[in-house]
Coordinates of C-alpha atoms in Angstrom, one line a residue:
M988 CA 5.3 4.9 14.1
H989 CA 7.8 2.1 14.9
R990 CA 7.0 -1.3 13.8
I991 CA 6.5 -3.5 16.8
R992 CA 8.4 -6.8 16.4
D993 CA 7.0 -10.2 17.2
P994 CA 7.3 -10.7 21.0
L995 CA 9.1 -14.0 20.6
A996 CA 11.6 -12.5 18.2
S997 CA 13.6 -10.9 21.1
L998 CA 13.3 -13.7 23.7
F999 CA 16.7 -15.1 22.7
S1000 CA 18.4 -11.8 23.3
I1001 CA 16.5 -10.7 26.4
P1002 CA 19.1 -10.5 29.3
T1003 CA 18.3 -12.1 32.6
V1004 CA 17.8 -10.0 35.7
P1005 CA 19.0 -11.0 39.2
K1006 CA 15.4 -11.9 40.3
Q1007 CA 15.0 -14.4 37.5
K1008 CA 18.4 -15.9 38.2
W1009 CA 17.4 -16.4 41.9
I1010 CA 14.1 -18.0 41.0
A1011 CA 15.8 -20.4 38.6
L1012 CA 18.5 -21.2 41.2
T1013 CA 15.9 -21.8 43.9
I1014 CA 13.9 -24.2 41.7
G1015 CA 17.1 -26.0 40.7
F1016 CA 18.3 -26.2 44.3
V1017 CA 14.9 -27.5 45.6
T1018 CA 14.8 -30.1 42.8
L1019 CA 18.4 -31.2 43.5
V1020 CA 17.8 -31.5 47.3
S1021 CA 14.5 -33.4 46.7
T1022 CA 16.3 -35.8 44.4
L1023 CA 19.1 -36.3 46.9
V1024 CA 16.6 -37.0 49.6
V1025 CA 14.8 -39.5 47.4
I1026 CA 17.9 -41.4 46.2
P1027 CA 18.4 -43.5 49.4
Y1028 CA 14.7 -44.7 49.1
A1029 CA 14.7 -44.8 45.3
S1030 CA 14.0 -48.5 45.2
T1031 CA 11.1 -48.3 47.6
P1032 CA 8.1 -49.8 45.7
L1033 CA 4.9 -47.7 45.5
W1034 CA 1.5 -48.4 44.1
G1035 CA 1.5 -49.2 40.4
V1036 CA -0.9 -46.6 39.1
T1037 CA -1.3 -47.7 35.4
P1038 CA -3.1 -44.5 34.2
F1039 CA -0.2 -42.4 35.6
F1040 CA 2.2 -43.3 32.9
P1041 CA 0.0 -42.3 29.9
I1042 CA -0.9 -39.1 31.6
F1043 CA 2.8 -38.5 32.3
I1044 CA 3.8 -39.1 28.7
A1045 CA 0.9 -37.0 27.4
W1046 CA 2.0 -34.1 29.6
N1047 CA 5.6 -34.4 28.4
M1048 CA 4.5 -34.6 24.8
F1049 CA 2.3 -31.5 25.2
G1050 CA 5.2 -29.6 26.8
D1051 CA 7.8 -30.6 24.2
F1052 CA 5.6 -30.1 21.2
M1053 CA 4.4 -26.7 22.4
T1054 CA 7.9 -25.6 23.2
S1055 CA 9.1 -26.8 19.8
H1056 CA 6.3 -24.9 18.1
L1057 CA 7.1 -21.6 20.0
L1058 CA 10.8 -22.0 19.2
Y1059 CA 9.8 -22.5 15.6
I1060 CA 7.8 -19.3 15.7
Q1061 CA 10.9 -17.5 17.1
Y1062 CA 13.0 -19.0 14.3
R1063 CA 10.5 -17.7 11.7
A1064 CA 10.8 -14.2 13.3
T1065 CA 14.6 -14.1 13.6
G1066 CA 15.9 -16.6 11.1
Y1067 CA 18.5 -17.7 13.6
K1068 CA 19.4 -21.3 12.7
P1069 CA 20.4 -22.5 16.2
I1070 CA 16.9 -21.8 17.3
L1071 CA 15.6 -24.2 14.6
I1072 CA 18.0 -26.9 16.0
L1073 CA 16.6 -26.3 19.5
S1074 CA 13.0 -26.5 18.1
G1075 CA 13.9 -29.8 16.4
T1076 CA 15.4 -31.2 19.6
F1077 CA 12.1 -30.7 21.5
F1078 CA 10.2 -32.0 18.5
F1079 CA 12.3 -35.2 18.5
T1080 CA 11.8 -35.6 22.3
G1081 CA 8.0 -35.3 22.0
L1082 CA 7.8 -37.6 19.0
I1083 CA 10.0 -40.4 20.4
M1084 CA 7.7 -40.6 23.4
I1085 CA 4.9 -42.0 21.2
P1086 CA 6.5 -45.4 20.4
H1087 CA 7.9 -45.4 24.0
L1088 CA 4.3 -45.2 25.3
L1089 CA 3.0 -47.7 22.8
T1090 CA 5.6 -50.3 23.7
F1091 CA 5.5 -49.8 27.5
P1092 CA 4.4 -53.1 29.1
G1093 CA 1.1 -53.1 30.9
I1094 CA -0.4 -50.0 29.3
F1095 CA -2.1 -51.2 26.2
S1096 CA -1.1 -54.9 26.5
D1097 CA 1.2 -57.0 28.7
K1098 CA 3.9 -56.8 26.0
G1099 CA 3.1 -53.5 24.5
V1100 CA 1.9 -52.9 20.9
L1101 CA 3.8 -52.6 17.6
Y1102 CA 4.7 -56.3 18.1
A1103 CA 7.7 -55.0 20.0
G1104 CA 7.9 -57.4 22.9
T1105 CA 9.1 -56.4 26.3
R1106 CA 12.6 -55.2 25.4
A1107 CA 11.8 -52.3 23.1
S1108 CA 10.3 -49.9 25.7
V1109 CA 13.5 -49.3 27.7
W1110 CA 15.5 -48.9 24.4
F1111 CA 13.0 -46.1 23.4
W1112 CA 13.7 -44.6 26.8
G1113 CA 17.4 -44.7 26.1
C1114 CA 16.9 -43.0 22.7
W1115 CA 14.7 -40.4 24.3
H1116 CA 17.1 -39.6 27.1
A1117 CA 20.2 -39.7 24.8
G1118 CA 18.5 -37.8 22.0
F1119 CA 17.5 -34.7 24.0
P1120 CA 21.0 -33.9 25.4
A1121 CA 22.5 -34.7 22.1
G1122 CA 20.3 -32.1 20.5
I1123 CA 21.3 -29.6 23.3
L1124 CA 25.0 -30.3 22.5
L1125 CA 24.4 -29.6 18.8
Y1126 CA 22.5 -26.5 19.6
T1127 CA 25.2 -25.2 22.0
F1128 CA 27.9 -26.0 19.4
S1129 CA 25.9 -24.1 16.7
I1130 CA 25.5 -20.9 18.8
Q1131 CA 29.3 -20.9 19.2
K1132 CA 29.7 -21.0 15.4
E1133 CA 26.9 -18.6 14.4
S1134 CA 26.4 -15.4 16.3
Y1135 CA 23.0 -13.8 16.7
S1136 CA 22.5 -10.7 14.6
G1137 CA 18.7 -10.3 14.5
S1138 CA 18.8 -9.9 10.7
E1139 CA 16.4 -11.6 8.3
H1140 CA 17.5 -14.9 6.6
K1141 CA 16.2 -16.4 3.4
N1142 CA 15.0 -20.0 2.8
K1143 CA 13.5 -20.3 6.3
T1144 CA 10.6 -22.4 5.0
A1145 CA 13.0 -24.8 3.3
A1146 CA 15.2 -25.2 6.4
S1147 CA 12.2 -25.8 8.6
T1148 CA 10.9 -28.4 6.2
V1149 CA 14.2 -30.2 6.2
M1150 CA 14.3 -30.2 10.0
F1151 CA 10.8 -31.6 10.2
I1152 CA 11.5 -34.4 7.7
V1153 CA 14.9 -35.3 9.2
V1154 CA 13.4 -35.6 12.7
V1155 CA 10.4 -37.7 11.5
L1156 CA 12.7 -40.0 9.5
V1157 CA 15.1 -40.5 12.5
V1158 CA 12.2 -41.3 14.8
G1159 CA 10.7 -43.6 12.1
M1160 CA 14.0 -45.4 11.6
I1161 CA 14.5 -45.8 15.4
T1162 CA 10.9 -47.2 15.7
Y1163 CA 11.5 -49.6 12.8
I1164 CA 14.7 -50.9 14.3
L1165 CA 13.6 -51.2 17.9
A1166 CA 10.1 -52.5 17.3
G1167 CA 10.6 -54.5 14.1
Q1168 CA 13.9 -56.1 15.2
H1169 CA 13.3 -56.3 18.9
E1170 CA 14.3 -59.9 19.1
W1171 CA 17.9 -58.9 18.4
L1172 CA 18.0 -56.3 21.1
P1173 CA 20.0 -57.0 24.3
T1174 CA 17.9 -57.2 27.4
L1175 CA 18.2 -54.0 29.6
I1176 CA 15.5 -54.8 32.2
S1177 CA 15.1 -58.2 33.7
D1178 CA 12.2 -58.9 36.1
S1179 CA 11.5 -55.1 36.2
S1180 CA 15.1 -54.5 37.5
H1181 CA 17.4 -51.8 36.1
G1182 CA 20.5 -53.7 36.9
L1183 CA 21.3 -54.7 33.3
L1184 CA 20.7 -51.1 32.2
L1185 CA 23.6 -50.1 34.4
S1186 CA 25.9 -53.1 33.8
T1187 CA 25.6 -53.0 30.0
G1188 CA 26.8 -49.4 30.0
I1189 CA 23.8 -48.0 28.2
G1190 CA 22.5 -46.2 31.3
P1191 CA 25.9 -44.7 32.2
I1192 CA 26.4 -43.5 28.6
V1193 CA 23.0 -41.7 28.7
W1194 CA 23.9 -40.2 32.1
V1195 CA 27.3 -38.9 30.8
I1196 CA 25.7 -37.4 27.7
S1197 CA 23.1 -35.6 29.9
L1198 CA 25.8 -34.3 32.2
V1199 CA 28.1 -33.1 29.4
A1200 CA 25.2 -31.3 27.7
C1201 CA 24.3 -29.5 30.9
M1202 CA 27.9 -28.5 31.6
Y1203 CA 28.6 -27.5 27.9
L1204 CA 25.5 -25.3 27.8
Y1205 CA 26.4 -23.6 31.0
V1206 CA 30.0 -22.9 30.0
V1207 CA 28.9 -21.4 26.6
T1208 CA 25.8 -19.4 27.7
R1209 CA 26.2 -18.8 31.5
G1210 CA 22.5 -18.3 31.5
R1211 CA 22.9 -14.7 30.3
S1212 CA 19.7 -14.7 28.2
L1213 CA 16.2 -15.5 29.4
L1214 CA 16.0 -18.5 27.1
H1215 CA 19.3 -19.9 28.1
L1216 CA 18.7 -19.5 31.9
W1217 CA 15.5 -21.6 31.8
L1218 CA 16.9 -24.0 29.2
L1219 CA 19.8 -24.7 31.6
L1220 CA 17.2 -25.5 34.3
S1221 CA 15.4 -27.8 31.8
V1222 CA 18.6 -29.7 31.0
F1223 CA 19.6 -29.9 34.6
T1224 CA 16.3 -31.4 35.7
F1225 CA 16.5 -33.8 32.7
F1226 CA 19.9 -34.9 34.1
L1227 CA 18.4 -35.5 37.5
D1228 CA 15.6 -37.5 35.8
V1229 CA 18.2 -39.8 34.2
S1230 CA 20.2 -40.1 37.5
I1231 CA 17.3 -41.1 39.7
T1232 CA 15.9 -43.4 37.0
L1233 CA 19.1 -45.4 37.0
L1234 CA 19.0 -45.7 40.8
A1235 CA 15.3 -46.5 41.0
N1236 CA 16.0 -50.2 40.0
D1237 CA 12.4 -50.8 39.1
R1238 CA 9.2 -49.2 37.6
Y1239 CA 6.6 -47.8 40.0
T1240 CA 9.1 -47.1 42.7
L1241 CA 9.6 -43.9 44.6
G1242 CA 12.6 -43.1 42.5
W1243 CA 10.7 -43.9 39.3
Y1244 CA 7.9 -41.5 40.2
A1245 CA 10.5 -38.8 41.3
A1246 CA 12.2 -39.2 37.9
C1247 CA 8.9 -38.7 36.2
V1248 CA 8.3 -35.4 38.1
N1249 CA 11.8 -34.2 37.1
S1250 CA 11.0 -35.1 33.5
L1251 CA 7.8 -33.1 33.6
L1252 CA 9.6 -30.1 35.0
S1253 CA 12.2 -30.4 32.2
A1254 CA 9.6 -30.6 29.5
T1255 CA 7.5 -27.6 30.8
V1256 CA 9.9 -25.1 32.3
V1257 CA 10.9 -23.5 29.0
L1258 CA 7.2 -23.6 27.9
F1259 CA 6.2 -21.8 31.1
V1260 CA 8.8 -19.1 30.5
F1261 CA 7.5 -18.6 26.9
F1262 CA 4.0 -18.2 28.1
Y1263 CA 5.0 -15.9 30.9
Q1264 CA 7.2 -13.7 28.7
M1265 CA 4.5 -13.5 26.0
N1266 CA 2.0 -12.4 28.6
Q1267 CA 4.4 -9.7 30.0
L1268 CA 5.1 -8.4 26.5
N1269 CA 1.4 -8.5 25.6
V1270 CA 0.6 -6.4 28.7
K1271 CA 3.4 -3.9 27.7
L1272 CA 2.2 -3.9 24.1
H1273 CA -1.4 -3.2 25.2
H1274 CA -0.2 -0.2 27.3
S1275 CA 2.0 1.1 24.5
Q1276 CA -0.8 0.8 22.0
R1277 CA -3.2 2.7 24.3
A1278 CA -0.6 5.4 24.9
L1279 CA 0.2 5.6 21.2
H1280 CA -3.5 5.8 20.3
N1281 CA -3.9 8.8 22.8
S1282 CA -0.9 10.5 21.4
Q1283 CA -2.1 10.0 17.8
E1284 CA -5.5 11.5 18.8
Q1285 CA -3.8 14.6 20.3
I1286 CA -1.5 15.0 17.3
A1287 CA -4.4 14.7 15.0
I1288 CA -6.3 17.4 16.9
I1289 CA -3.3 19.7 16.8
L1290 CA -2.7 19.2 13.1
D1291 CA -6.3 19.7 12.2
S1292 CA -6.4 23.0 14.1
I1293 CA -3.5 24.6 12.2
T1294 CA -4.3 26.8 9.2
D1295 CA -1.7 25.2 6.9
A1296 CA -2.5 22.1 4.9
F1297 CA -0.4 19.2 6.1
L1298 CA 0.3 15.7 4.7
A1299 CA 2.8 13.0 5.4
V1300 CA 4.2 10.2 3.3
D1301 CA 6.4 7.2 4.1
K1302 CA 9.6 6.2 2.4
Q1303 CA 7.6 4.5 -0.4
W1304 CA 5.8 7.8 -0.9
C1305 CA 2.5 6.4 0.4
Y1306 CA 0.1 8.7 2.3
T1307 CA 0.3 8.1 6.0
Y1308 CA -1.6 11.3 7.2
M1309 CA -3.5 14.3 5.9
N1310 CA -5.3 17.0 7.9
K1311 CA -8.6 18.6 7.2
E1312 CA -7.1 21.6 5.4
A1313 CA -5.2 19.4 3.0
E1314 CA -8.4 17.3 2.3
K1315 CA -10.3 20.5 1.6
Y1316 CA -7.7 21.8 -0.8
L1317 CA -7.0 18.6 -2.6
G1318 CA -10.6 17.6 -2.9
F1319 CA -10.4 14.0 -1.5
S1320 CA -10.4 12.5 2.0
F1321 CA -7.4 10.8 3.6
E1322 CA -9.3 7.5 3.9
V1323 CA -9.6 7.3 0.1
V1324 CA -5.8 7.7 -0.5
K1325 CA -4.4 6.1 2.7
G1326 CA -1.5 3.8 1.8
R1327 CA -1.5 4.9 -1.9
S1328 CA 1.4 6.7 -3.6
I1329 CA 1.2 10.4 -3.7
W1330 CA 2.8 10.4 -7.2
D1331 CA 0.1 7.9 -8.5
I1332 CA -2.7 10.0 -7.1
N1333 CA -1.1 13.3 -8.3
P1334 CA 1.0 12.3 -11.4
H1335 CA 1.2 16.0 -12.5
L1336 CA 3.5 16.6 -9.5
K1337 CA 6.2 14.5 -11.2
Q1338 CA 6.9 17.4 -13.5
T1339 CA 7.1 20.0 -10.7
K1340 CA 10.0 21.3 -8.6
L1341 CA 8.2 20.0 -5.6
Y1342 CA 8.8 16.4 -6.8
E1343 CA 12.6 17.1 -6.9
V1344 CA 12.6 18.8 -3.6
C1345 CA 10.8 16.0 -1.9
H1346 CA 13.3 13.5 -3.2
Q1347 CA 16.2 15.7 -2.1
V1348 CA 14.8 16.0 1.4
M1349 CA 14.2 12.2 1.6
E1350 CA 17.8 11.5 0.5
R1351 CA 19.7 14.2 2.4
G1352 CA 17.5 14.5 5.5
E1353 CA 17.5 18.3 5.3
P1354 CA 14.3 20.5 5.2
A1355 CA 13.6 22.6 2.2
E1356 CA 11.1 25.3 1.1
I1357 CA 9.7 26.1 -2.3
T1358 CA 6.9 28.3 -3.7
E1359 CA 5.4 26.9 -6.8
F1360 CA 2.3 27.2 -9.0
D1361 CA -0.2 24.3 -8.7
Q1362 CA -1.3 23.9 -12.2
L1363 CA -4.1 21.4 -11.4
H1364 CA -5.8 23.9 -9.0
G1365 CA -4.5 27.1 -10.5
R1366 CA -3.1 28.3 -7.2
W1367 CA 0.3 29.4 -5.9
L1368 CA 1.4 27.3 -3.0
E1369 CA 4.2 27.8 -0.5
N1370 CA 5.5 24.3 0.4
R1371 CA 7.7 23.5 3.3
V1372 CA 9.1 19.9 3.3
F1373 CA 10.6 18.3 6.4
P1374 CA 12.3 14.9 6.8
S1375 CA 10.9 12.5 9.3
R1376 CA 12.1 9.1 10.5
N1377 CA 9.6 7.3 8.3
G1378 CA 9.5 9.6 5.3
V1379 CA 8.7 13.3 4.7
S1380 CA 6.1 15.8 5.9
V1381 CA 4.8 18.6 3.7
Y1382 CA 3.1 21.8 4.9
F1383 CA 1.6 24.0 2.3
H1384 CA -0.7 27.0 2.1
D1385 CA -2.2 29.1 -0.6
V1386 CA -0.2 32.3 -1.3
T1387 CA -2.0 33.1 -4.6
E1388 CA -3.2 36.5 -3.4
R1389 CA 0.3 37.5 -2.3
I1390 CA 1.9 36.3 -5.5
V1391 CA -0.7 38.1 -7.6
A1392 CA -0.1 41.3 -5.6
E1393 CA 3.7 41.0 -6.2
E1394 CA 3.2 40.3 -9.9
Q1395 CA 1.0 43.3 -10.3
M1396 CA 3.9 45.4 -9.1
K1397 CA 6.2 44.0 -11.9
E1398 CA 6.4 45.3 -15.4
A1399 CA 4.0 44.0 -17.9
N1400 CA 6.7 42.6 -20.1
K1401 CA 7.9 40.3 -17.3
K1402 CA 4.4 38.9 -16.8
L1403 CA 4.2 38.3 -20.6
Q1404 CA 7.6 36.5 -20.6
M1405 CA 6.4 34.2 -17.8
A1406 CA 3.2 33.4 -19.7
N1407 CA 5.2 32.7 -22.9
R1408 CA 7.6 30.4 -21.0
L1409 CA 4.7 28.4 -19.5
L1410 CA 3.0 28.2 -23.0
T1411 CA 6.3 27.0 -24.5
D1412 CA 6.6 24.3 -21.9
F1413 CA 3.1 23.1 -22.6
S1414 CA 3.6 23.1 -26.3
Y1415 CA 6.8 21.1 -26.2
T1416 CA 5.7 18.5 -23.6
D1417 CA 3.8 15.3 -24.4
G1418 CA 0.7 15.4 -22.3
L1419 CA 0.5 11.7 -21.6
T1420 CA 4.1 10.7 -20.7
G1421 CA 5.5 14.0 -19.5
V1422 CA 8.6 13.8 -21.8
Y1423 CA 9.1 16.1 -24.8
N1424 CA 6.9 15.7 -27.8
R1425 CA 7.5 15.3 -31.6
R1426 CA 7.6 19.1 -32.2
Y1427 CA 10.4 19.6 -29.7
F1428 CA 12.2 16.5 -31.1
D1429 CA 12.3 17.9 -34.6
R1430 CA 13.4 21.3 -33.4
M1431 CA 16.3 19.8 -31.4
M1432 CA 17.4 17.5 -34.2
N1433 CA 17.8 20.6 -36.5
Q1434 CA 19.7 22.4 -33.7
E1435 CA 22.1 19.6 -33.0
W1436 CA 22.6 19.0 -36.7
E1437 CA 23.9 22.5 -37.0
R1438 CA 26.1 22.0 -33.9
V1439 CA 27.8 19.1 -35.6
K1440 CA 28.6 21.2 -38.6
K1441 CA 30.1 24.0 -36.4
Q1442 CA 31.8 22.0 -33.6
K1443 CA 32.6 18.8 -35.7
S1444 CA 31.4 16.7 -32.7
P1445 CA 29.6 13.4 -33.1
L1446 CA 25.8 13.0 -32.8
S1447 CA 23.9 9.8 -32.0
L1448 CA 20.2 8.9 -32.1
I1449 CA 18.3 6.1 -30.4
M1450 CA 14.8 5.2 -31.7
L1451 CA 12.9 2.7 -29.6
D1452 CA 9.5 1.1 -29.8
V1453 CA 7.5 -0.8 -27.2
D1454 CA 7.2 -4.4 -28.3
Y1455 CA 3.7 -5.6 -29.3
F1456 CA 2.1 -2.5 -27.8
K1457 CA -1.1 -3.0 -29.9
K1458 CA -1.6 -6.4 -28.3
Y1459 CA -0.9 -4.7 -24.9
N1460 CA -3.8 -2.3 -25.5
D1461 CA -6.0 -5.1 -26.8
T1462 CA -5.3 -7.2 -23.7
Y1463 CA -5.3 -4.6 -20.9
G1464 CA -7.2 -1.6 -22.4
H1465 CA -6.1 1.9 -23.4
L1466 CA -6.0 3.2 -19.9
A1467 CA -3.4 0.5 -18.9
G1468 CA -1.6 1.3 -22.2
D1469 CA -1.3 4.9 -21.3
E1470 CA 0.1 4.0 -17.9
C1471 CA 2.5 1.6 -19.6
L1472 CA 3.8 4.4 -21.9
R1473 CA 4.2 6.7 -18.9
R1474 CA 6.3 4.1 -17.1
V1475 CA 8.4 3.4 -20.1
A1476 CA 9.0 7.1 -20.7
Q1477 CA 10.0 7.6 -17.1
A1478 CA 12.4 4.7 -17.3
V1479 CA 14.0 6.1 -20.4
Q1480 CA 14.1 9.6 -18.8
N1481 CA 15.8 8.2 -15.7
T1482 CA 18.3 6.2 -17.6
V1483 CA 19.5 8.9 -20.0
T1484 CA 21.8 11.2 -17.9
T1485 CA 24.0 12.5 -20.8
P1486 CA 24.2 16.3 -20.8
L1487 CA 22.1 18.0 -23.4
A1488 CA 20.3 14.7 -24.2
V1489 CA 16.7 14.9 -25.3
V1490 CA 14.0 12.2 -24.6
A1491 CA 10.9 12.7 -26.6
R1492 CA 7.8 10.8 -27.6
Y1493 CA 8.2 10.4 -31.4
G1494 CA 4.7 9.1 -32.0
G1495 CA 2.4 6.3 -30.6
E1496 CA 4.6 3.9 -28.7
E1497 CA 7.8 5.1 -30.3
F1498 CA 10.4 7.3 -28.5
G1499 CA 13.5 9.1 -29.7
V1500 CA 16.6 9.9 -27.7
I1501 CA 18.9 12.6 -29.1
L1502 CA 22.5 12.3 -27.8
P1503 CA 24.7 15.3 -28.7
M1504 CA 28.5 14.8 -28.5
T1505 CA 28.0 11.0 -28.1
D1506 CA 29.7 8.5 -30.4
L1507 CA 28.2 5.1 -31.5
R1508 CA 29.9 3.1 -28.8
Q1509 CA 28.6 5.3 -26.0
A1510 CA 25.1 5.4 -27.6
V1511 CA 24.9 1.6 -27.8
A1512 CA 25.8 1.4 -24.1
I1513 CA 23.1 3.9 -23.2
G1514 CA 20.6 2.1 -25.4
E1515 CA 21.3 -1.2 -23.7
Q1516 CA 20.8 0.4 -20.3
I1517 CA 17.4 1.7 -21.5
R1518 CA 16.4 -1.8 -22.8
L1519 CA 17.4 -3.4 -19.5
H1520 CA 15.7 -0.7 -17.4
V1521 CA 12.4 -1.1 -19.3
E1522 CA 12.5 -4.8 -18.9
S1523 CA 13.3 -4.4 -15.2
L1524 CA 10.0 -2.5 -14.7
K1525 CA 8.4 -6.0 -14.9
V1526 CA 5.1 -4.6 -16.4
P1527 CA 3.1 -7.8 -17.2
H1528 CA 2.4 -8.3 -20.9
A1529 CA 0.5 -11.5 -21.6
G1530 CA 0.2 -10.6 -25.3
S1531 CA 3.9 -10.4 -25.9
E1532 CA 5.5 -13.1 -28.0
V1533 CA 9.0 -12.5 -26.6
S1534 CA 8.6 -12.0 -22.9
L1535 CA 6.1 -12.1 -20.1
V1536 CA 6.8 -8.4 -19.4
V1537 CA 6.9 -5.3 -21.4
T1538 CA 10.1 -4.9 -23.5
C1539 CA 11.4 -2.6 -26.2
S1540 CA 13.4 -2.8 -29.4
L1541 CA 16.0 -0.1 -30.2
G1542 CA 17.8 1.1 -33.3
V1543 CA 20.9 3.2 -32.8
A1544 CA 22.6 5.4 -35.4
S1545 CA 25.5 7.9 -35.3
C1546 CA 27.0 10.5 -37.5
S1547 CA 30.0 12.8 -37.7
I1548 CA 31.0 15.9 -39.7
E1549 CA 31.9 13.6 -42.7
D1550 CA 28.4 12.0 -42.7
I1551 CA 26.3 15.2 -42.8
Q1552 CA 27.6 16.9 -45.9
D1553 CA 24.7 17.5 -48.2
S1554 CA 22.3 15.7 -46.0
E1555 CA 19.4 16.5 -43.6
P1556 CA 18.6 15.5 -40.0
N1557 CA 16.0 13.1 -41.3
T1558 CA 18.8 11.0 -42.7
L1559 CA 20.0 10.1 -39.2
V1560 CA 16.4 9.4 -38.2
A1561 CA 15.9 7.1 -41.2
K1562 CA 19.0 5.2 -40.3
A1563 CA 18.0 4.7 -36.7
D1564 CA 14.5 3.7 -37.8
Q1565 CA 16.0 1.2 -40.2
K1566 CA 17.9 -0.4 -37.4
L1567 CA 14.8 -0.4 -35.2
Y1568 CA 13.0 -2.3 -38.0
R1569 CA 15.9 -4.8 -38.1
A1570 CA 15.7 -5.2 -34.3
K1571 CA 12.0 -6.1 -34.6
Q1572 CA 12.6 -8.5 -37.5
S1573 CA 15.3 -10.2 -35.5
G1574 CA 13.0 -11.1 -32.7
R1575 CA 12.4 -7.9 -30.7
N1576 CA 13.7 -7.0 -27.2
R1577 CA 17.1 -6.2 -28.6
L1578 CA 19.3 -3.4 -29.9
V1579 CA 20.7 -3.0 -33.4
A1580 CA 23.3 -0.4 -34.2
V1581 CA 25.0 1.1 -37.3
D1582 CA 28.1 3.3 -37.9

């Protein structure tokens, strides 16, 4: 099943359709026409409704803060840094309104609060109406420099924290300067008139910044994505807000109220699109989940009705499905093992051909079939392994009766040879770790010793010991110790790829690696790979005195035809053991070698 992404994660890249463009154009056109109609009467005084302004600011703050939060969620989903800049822009706009409201004359007191006098409020308005388009300019510039890929980025939390701190510090610094040093501020409004706001150049500068931001955003984005289409409308109505405010010439005039309406539209239009799109995606998600649930039920009925046992695993080898026949054969229900590794539940499978075939199918994406004896249940199984988008699927059924019938037709000596081979495998394999045991190690040492004499080729030996293993058992218990040895053995087995090499459990927590036709330099390189691989398993070891994870110490020895005259294989073992002892004495988690 596909993983359904966060609905907000794709809003940036959702293309606009003609209907959406026409709606945005219609709203923008109606707003523009309404503004043009109001302009000749912008200075017409209306009733001074004092509660209107706090409600207006609260609405704006809600719209900007919610938009900032939803953009932040989108940034968390995509990791696209320009979205974080846009989120910070709306956050700044909502935050700067707080001191603007507190210092606005006639709301909380005649001169406002924060000891700011009557001059600070209009300066906060200027910072608000210059800061938002400045943030839009920065955002537009950033999307030109960084293309959207949809891939994950690291350090998203750190970047978000920096953005939050920077915006808060900027607003705090502006508040300190404008409120704390208000007596030094030039007067921008005299007798409630905006004339000085225009004549000082502050108003025109804010107007130009808003116009440039709107044009720059349009040139770069053309409103191609859903987010950019409505962001353009937000910036455009913000520009109209600035324009009509400068022409209103006074507070509580027709132009002033019209500017407030434009400001409300600017603050909420993107938020409305977020909510609308989330609702649409939620409806689609609901329908998709319902259809998916119905499909899963139908598939489950079909799979449960087939006579073959069937199971499926994901790319991490965790169970994702199992039909009734599989549950019946394996002896446990799917709910018990759901989400757990098939190799952890069935460790004996790691030593089977099925284990290799499953990995080949996973890597190559080609189906395979194998008939193999299930040692745990004592049955012959015909396994068919198929690749899937999310892992592999395995069909298997019991063919024991067929195999037995075929075997009865074969000669008695062939059946005996098969039994002997199975017995030999058991006798030479360590039951805990799955690698070879001490008996096989001794046999192969003698065999390779004779090879050196005949072929005059080098022979190397690695002896390794798990560091502080007794303390590991004391700390975590013997069951955990057994699992630790299995993982270490598997790590060694996976690391040693030299032809004819033998990995064996020598005894307890000690392992031996026989390396035919390998000189000391090569053996040291292999040993170091083993040490690093074991350490990379990151098996916790609170009782270790050298590391927080399980490590191993290694001794490496090598011999040639000149070294083995009148000596025995145990000589090489003793040398490697001696170097292993030195590795332990030198602090463990290291390799010591000898010529």
